[in-house]
Amino acid sequence: SCTAYSVGTRGASGMRLGVGTVAVNPNVIPYGTKLWITSADGKFVYGYAIAADTGAFASGTRTFCDLYFGTYEECLYFGRRNLNIYVIG
């Protein structure tokens, strides 16, 4: 399960945040990991991303990843979705 956020300029990793950066649990996905994120049916593609921040969810909620979006409105539109997250090296 993935959610969205659009607040902040630097992630917990020290990287600058922007579209294409995501918040993860760094104990599961280390900072700097390159990812490909999409829905199983291919109708939604976030695309290439890099793990750059820690989400508040890291303490054990059902959310696995927070995707960074440019605006709050985009976050509302995205909501919560089940997506496939592929580690690409």
Tab-separated table of N, CA and C in Angstrom:
chain	number	residue	atom	x	y	z
A	1	SER	N	0.838	-1.179	0.000
A	1	SER	CA	0.000	0.000	0.000
A	1	SER	C	0.885	1.244	0.000
A	2	CYS	N	0.571	2.181	-0.875
A	2	CYS	CA	1.346	3.420	-0.986
A	2	CYS	C	0.432	4.621	-0.755
A	3	THR	N	0.995	5.647	-0.144
A	3	THR	CA	0.296	6.913	0.043
A	3	THR	C	1.140	8.010	-0.604
A	4	ALA	N	0.713	9.261	-0.442
A	4	ALA	CA	1.391	10.371	-1.100
A	4	ALA	C	1.685	11.495	-0.114
A	5	TYR	N	2.725	12.259	-0.423
A	5	TYR	CA	3.026	13.465	0.360
A	5	TYR	C	3.691	14.493	-0.533
A	6	SER	N	3.675	15.754	-0.064
A	6	SER	CA	4.252	16.833	-0.877
A	6	SER	C	4.915	17.893	-0.017
A	7	VAL	N	5.289	17.536	1.197
A	7	VAL	CA	5.832	18.515	2.132
A	7	VAL	C	7.303	18.233	2.385
A	8	GLY	N	8.084	19.282	2.514
A	8	GLY	CA	9.486	19.136	2.856
A	8	GLY	C	10.403	19.390	1.679
A	9	THR	N	11.637	19.737	1.996
A	9	THR	CA	12.623	20.004	0.949
A	9	THR	C	13.798	19.041	1.002
A	10	ARG	N	14.070	18.488	2.180
A	10	ARG	CA	15.151	17.514	2.339
A	10	ARG	C	14.610	16.297	3.069
A	11	GLY	N	15.005	15.138	2.576
A	11	GLY	CA	14.584	13.903	3.219
A	11	GLY	C	15.524	13.518	4.354
A	12	ALA	N	15.161	12.484	5.075
A	12	ALA	CA	15.972	11.997	6.189
A	12	ALA	C	17.355	11.548	5.722
A	13	SER	N	17.481	11.220	4.435
A	13	SER	CA	18.763	10.808	3.875
A	13	SER	C	19.671	11.999	3.591
A	14	GLY	N	19.099	13.215	3.616
A	14	GLY	CA	19.835	14.416	3.247
A	14	GLY	C	19.616	14.813	1.797
A	15	MET	N	18.979	13.930	1.010
A	15	MET	CA	18.693	14.224	-0.403
A	15	MET	C	17.581	15.258	-0.506
A	16	ARG	N	17.645	16.035	-1.568
A	16	ARG	CA	16.585	16.998	-1.867
A	16	ARG	C	15.361	16.225	-2.337
A	17	LEU	N	14.178	16.598	-1.806
A	17	LEU	CA	12.942	15.918	-2.174
A	17	LEU	C	12.300	16.559	-3.383
A	18	GLY	N	11.659	15.744	-4.180
A	18	GLY	CA	10.933	16.186	-5.354
A	18	GLY	C	10.255	14.988	-5.981
A	19	VAL	N	9.501	15.236	-7.041
A	19	VAL	CA	8.853	14.139	-7.741
A	19	VAL	C	9.932	13.141	-8.156
A	20	GLY	N	9.694	11.878	-7.837
A	20	GLY	CA	10.683	10.838	-8.112
A	20	GLY	C	11.458	10.410	-6.875
A	21	THR	N	11.153	11.038	-5.737
A	21	THR	CA	11.723	10.580	-4.470
A	21	THR	C	10.587	9.995	-3.638
A	22	VAL	N	10.924	9.007	-2.821
A	22	VAL	CA	9.910	8.353	-2.009
A	22	VAL	C	10.411	8.164	-0.587
A	23	ALA	N	9.457	8.047	0.330
A	23	ALA	CA	9.764	7.757	1.732
A	23	ALA	C	9.523	6.270	1.970
A	24	VAL	N	10.454	5.645	2.632
A	24	VAL	CA	10.408	4.208	2.886
A	24	VAL	C	10.841	3.925	4.316
A	25	ASN	N	10.780	2.683	4.709
A	25	ASN	CA	11.401	2.250	5.949
A	25	ASN	C	12.828	1.871	5.572
A	26	PRO	N	13.834	2.641	5.990
A	26	PRO	CA	15.209	2.373	5.554
A	26	PRO	C	15.765	1.042	6.072
A	27	ASN	N	15.086	0.414	7.024
A	27	ASN	CA	15.491	-0.918	7.459
A	27	ASN	C	15.082	-1.986	6.454
A	28	VAL	N	14.132	-1.640	5.580
A	28	VAL	CA	13.648	-2.559	4.547
A	28	VAL	C	14.228	-2.185	3.187
A	29	ILE	N	14.160	-0.902	2.850
A	29	ILE	CA	14.698	-0.381	1.584
A	29	ILE	C	15.694	0.717	1.939
A	30	PRO	N	16.983	0.480	1.771
A	30	PRO	CA	17.986	1.486	2.138
A	30	PRO	C	17.875	2.766	1.301
A	31	TYR	N	18.258	3.901	1.907
A	31	TYR	CA	18.309	5.162	1.170
A	31	TYR	C	19.194	4.996	-0.059
A	32	GLY	N	18.792	5.661	-1.131
A	32	GLY	CA	19.565	5.602	-2.368
A	32	GLY	C	19.162	4.468	-3.282
A	33	THR	N	18.311	3.552	-2.810
A	33	THR	CA	17.864	2.445	-3.650
A	33	THR	C	17.019	2.979	-4.788
A	34	LYS	N	17.296	2.500	-5.995
A	34	LYS	CA	16.533	2.900	-7.180
A	34	LYS	C	15.359	1.943	-7.350
A	35	LEU	N	14.189	2.525	-7.631
A	35	LEU	CA	12.954	1.752	-7.701
A	35	LEU	C	12.179	2.061	-8.975
A	36	TRP	N	11.311	1.141	-9.356
A	36	TRP	CA	10.310	1.356	-10.401
A	36	TRP	C	8.973	1.069	-9.743
A	37	ILE	N	8.027	2.023	-9.827
A	37	ILE	CA	6.762	1.888	-9.117
A	37	ILE	C	5.606	2.023	-10.108
A	38	THR	N	4.722	1.022	-10.097
A	38	THR	CA	3.592	0.996	-11.020
A	38	THR	C	2.467	0.133	-10.450
A	39	SER	N	1.266	0.292	-10.995
A	39	SER	CA	0.163	-0.586	-10.600
A	39	SER	C	0.303	-1.903	-11.355
A	40	ALA	N	-0.299	-2.948	-10.836
A	40	ALA	CA	-0.202	-4.268	-11.460
A	40	ALA	C	-0.776	-4.265	-12.877
A	41	ASP	N	-1.817	-3.468	-13.106
A	41	ASP	CA	-2.435	-3.429	-14.432
A	41	ASP	C	-1.793	-2.393	-15.362
A	42	GLY	N	-0.822	-1.637	-14.858
A	42	GLY	CA	-0.125	-0.648	-15.679
A	42	GLY	C	-0.890	0.644	-15.901
A	43	LYS	N	-2.057	0.804	-15.280
A	43	LYS	CA	-2.855	2.026	-15.487
A	43	LYS	C	-2.282	3.222	-14.740
A	44	PHE	N	-1.527	2.965	-13.676
A	44	PHE	CA	-0.851	4.048	-12.964
A	44	PHE	C	0.636	3.743	-12.930
A	45	VAL	N	1.429	4.692	-13.369
A	45	VAL	CA	2.884	4.531	-13.346
A	45	VAL	C	3.496	5.750	-12.663
A	46	TYR	N	4.079	5.548	-11.491
A	46	TYR	CA	4.852	6.620	-10.863
A	46	TYR	C	6.205	6.686	-11.553
A	47	GLY	N	6.717	5.532	-11.929
A	47	GLY	CA	7.962	5.463	-12.689
A	47	GLY	C	9.170	5.264	-11.810
A	48	TYR	N	10.312	5.767	-12.302
A	48	TYR	CA	11.565	5.626	-11.565
A	48	TYR	C	11.529	6.502	-10.321
A	49	ALA	N	12.070	5.968	-9.243
A	49	ALA	CA	12.102	6.704	-7.986
A	49	ALA	C	13.354	6.310	-7.216
A	50	ILE	N	13.694	7.124	-6.243
A	50	ILE	CA	14.826	6.832	-5.376
A	50	ILE	C	14.384	6.982	-3.918
A	51	ALA	N	14.778	6.043	-3.091
A	51	ALA	CA	14.440	6.079	-1.664
A	51	ALA	C	15.248	7.184	-1.004
A	52	ALA	N	14.563	8.223	-0.518
A	52	ALA	CA	15.260	9.401	-0.006
A	52	ALA	C	14.792	9.878	1.355
A	53	ASP	N	13.710	9.315	1.871
A	53	ASP	CA	13.125	9.842	3.097
A	53	ASP	C	12.539	8.694	3.907
A	54	THR	N	12.253	8.970	5.174
A	54	THR	CA	11.597	7.994	6.042
A	54	THR	C	10.185	8.463	6.304
A	55	GLY	N	9.231	7.575	6.090
A	55	GLY	CA	7.847	7.917	6.366
A	55	GLY	C	7.510	7.696	7.823
A	56	ALA	N	6.509	8.407	8.306
A	56	ALA	CA	6.042	8.225	9.679
A	56	ALA	C	5.502	6.818	9.881
A	57	PHE	N	5.181	6.158	8.785
A	57	PHE	CA	4.639	4.807	8.807
A	57	PHE	C	5.683	3.749	9.142
A	58	ALA	N	6.944	4.111	9.172
A	58	ALA	CA	8.030	3.138	9.345
A	58	ALA	C	7.901	2.329	10.628
A	59	SER	N	7.062	2.771	11.534
A	59	SER	CA	6.906	2.054	12.802
A	59	SER	C	5.870	0.943	12.734
A	60	GLY	N	5.351	0.616	11.553
A	60	GLY	CA	4.522	-0.573	11.452
A	60	GLY	C	3.086	-0.414	10.992
A	61	THR	N	2.753	0.586	10.204
A	61	THR	CA	1.399	0.674	9.656
A	61	THR	C	1.332	-0.153	8.385
A	62	ARG	N	0.198	-0.143	7.725
A	62	ARG	CA	0.046	-0.941	6.499
A	62	ARG	C	0.628	-0.256	5.266
A	63	THR	N	1.090	0.977	5.408
A	63	THR	CA	1.708	1.689	4.296
A	63	THR	C	3.155	1.239	4.139
A	64	PHE	N	3.557	0.978	2.902
A	64	PHE	CA	4.911	0.522	2.628
A	64	PHE	C	5.784	1.636	2.063
A	65	CYS	N	5.164	2.609	1.388
A	65	CYS	CA	5.933	3.642	0.697
A	65	CYS	C	5.085	4.900	0.545
A	66	ASP	N	5.697	6.073	0.727
A	66	ASP	CA	5.064	7.363	0.446
A	66	ASP	C	5.700	7.929	-0.813
A	67	LEU	N	4.879	8.247	-1.794
A	67	LEU	CA	5.371	8.810	-3.048
A	67	LEU	C	5.310	10.334	-2.972
A	68	TYR	N	6.358	10.999	-3.394
A	68	TYR	CA	6.389	12.467	-3.373
A	68	TYR	C	5.709	13.005	-4.624
A	69	PHE	N	4.778	13.932	-4.430
A	69	PHE	CA	4.098	14.614	-5.529
A	69	PHE	C	4.341	16.114	-5.415
A	70	GLY	N	4.152	16.835	-6.520
A	70	GLY	CA	4.436	18.264	-6.563
A	70	GLY	C	3.442	19.128	-5.827
A	71	THR	N	2.189	18.664	-5.688
A	71	THR	CA	1.171	19.484	-5.034
A	71	THR	C	0.314	18.646	-4.088
A	72	TYR	N	-0.307	19.327	-3.159
A	72	TYR	CA	-1.223	18.689	-2.227
A	72	TYR	C	-2.418	18.092	-2.975
A	73	GLU	N	-2.875	18.781	-4.014
A	73	GLU	CA	-4.021	18.304	-4.796
A	73	GLU	C	-3.702	16.968	-5.466
A	74	GLU	N	-2.481	16.826	-5.977
A	74	GLU	CA	-2.081	15.549	-6.568
A	74	GLU	C	-2.077	14.440	-5.519
A	75	CYS	N	-1.670	14.776	-4.311
A	75	CYS	CA	-1.687	13.805	-3.211
A	75	CYS	C	-3.107	13.349	-2.918
A	76	LEU	N	-4.040	14.307	-2.857
A	76	LEU	CA	-5.440	13.958	-2.604
A	76	LEU	C	-5.979	13.055	-3.705
A	77	TYR	N	-5.666	13.369	-4.950
A	77	TYR	CA	-6.127	12.561	-6.077
A	77	TYR	C	-5.551	11.144	-5.988
A	78	PHE	N	-4.274	11.035	-5.616
A	78	PHE	CA	-3.640	9.728	-5.524
A	78	PHE	C	-4.236	8.906	-4.388
A	79	GLY	N	-4.394	9.505	-3.232
A	79	GLY	CA	-4.956	8.804	-2.073
A	79	GLY	C	-4.059	7.676	-1.601
A	80	ARG	N	-4.616	6.487	-1.510
A	80	ARG	CA	-3.881	5.272	-1.134
A	80	ARG	C	-4.124	4.243	-2.236
A	81	ARG	N	-3.054	3.643	-2.710
A	81	ARG	CA	-3.180	2.645	-3.771
A	81	ARG	C	-2.226	1.488	-3.507
A	82	ASN	N	-2.625	0.333	-3.968
A	82	ASN	CA	-1.751	-0.815	-3.931
A	82	ASN	C	-0.912	-0.816	-5.208
A	83	LEU	N	0.395	-0.722	-5.052
A	83	LEU	CA	1.291	-0.654	-6.200
A	83	LEU	C	2.386	-1.705	-6.076
A	84	ASN	N	2.977	-2.021	-7.201
A	84	ASN	CA	4.147	-2.896	-7.219
A	84	ASN	C	5.384	-2.028	-7.174
A	85	ILE	N	6.321	-2.391	-6.309
A	85	ILE	CA	7.582	-1.662	-6.161
A	85	ILE	C	8.704	-2.614	-6.511
A	86	TYR	N	9.454	-2.270	-7.561
A	86	TYR	CA	10.549	-3.113	-8.026
A	86	TYR	C	11.877	-2.440	-7.715
A	87	VAL	N	12.791	-3.174	-7.127
A	87	VAL	CA	14.147	-2.667	-6.912
A	87	VAL	C	14.907	-2.878	-8.220
A	88	ILE	N	15.494	-1.796	-8.736
A	88	ILE	CA	16.171	-1.906	-10.032
A	88	ILE	C	17.686	-1.741	-9.949
A	89	GLY	N	18.212	-1.779	-8.772
A	89	GLY	CA	19.646	-1.787	-8.654
A	89	GLY	C	20.179	-0.581	-8.028
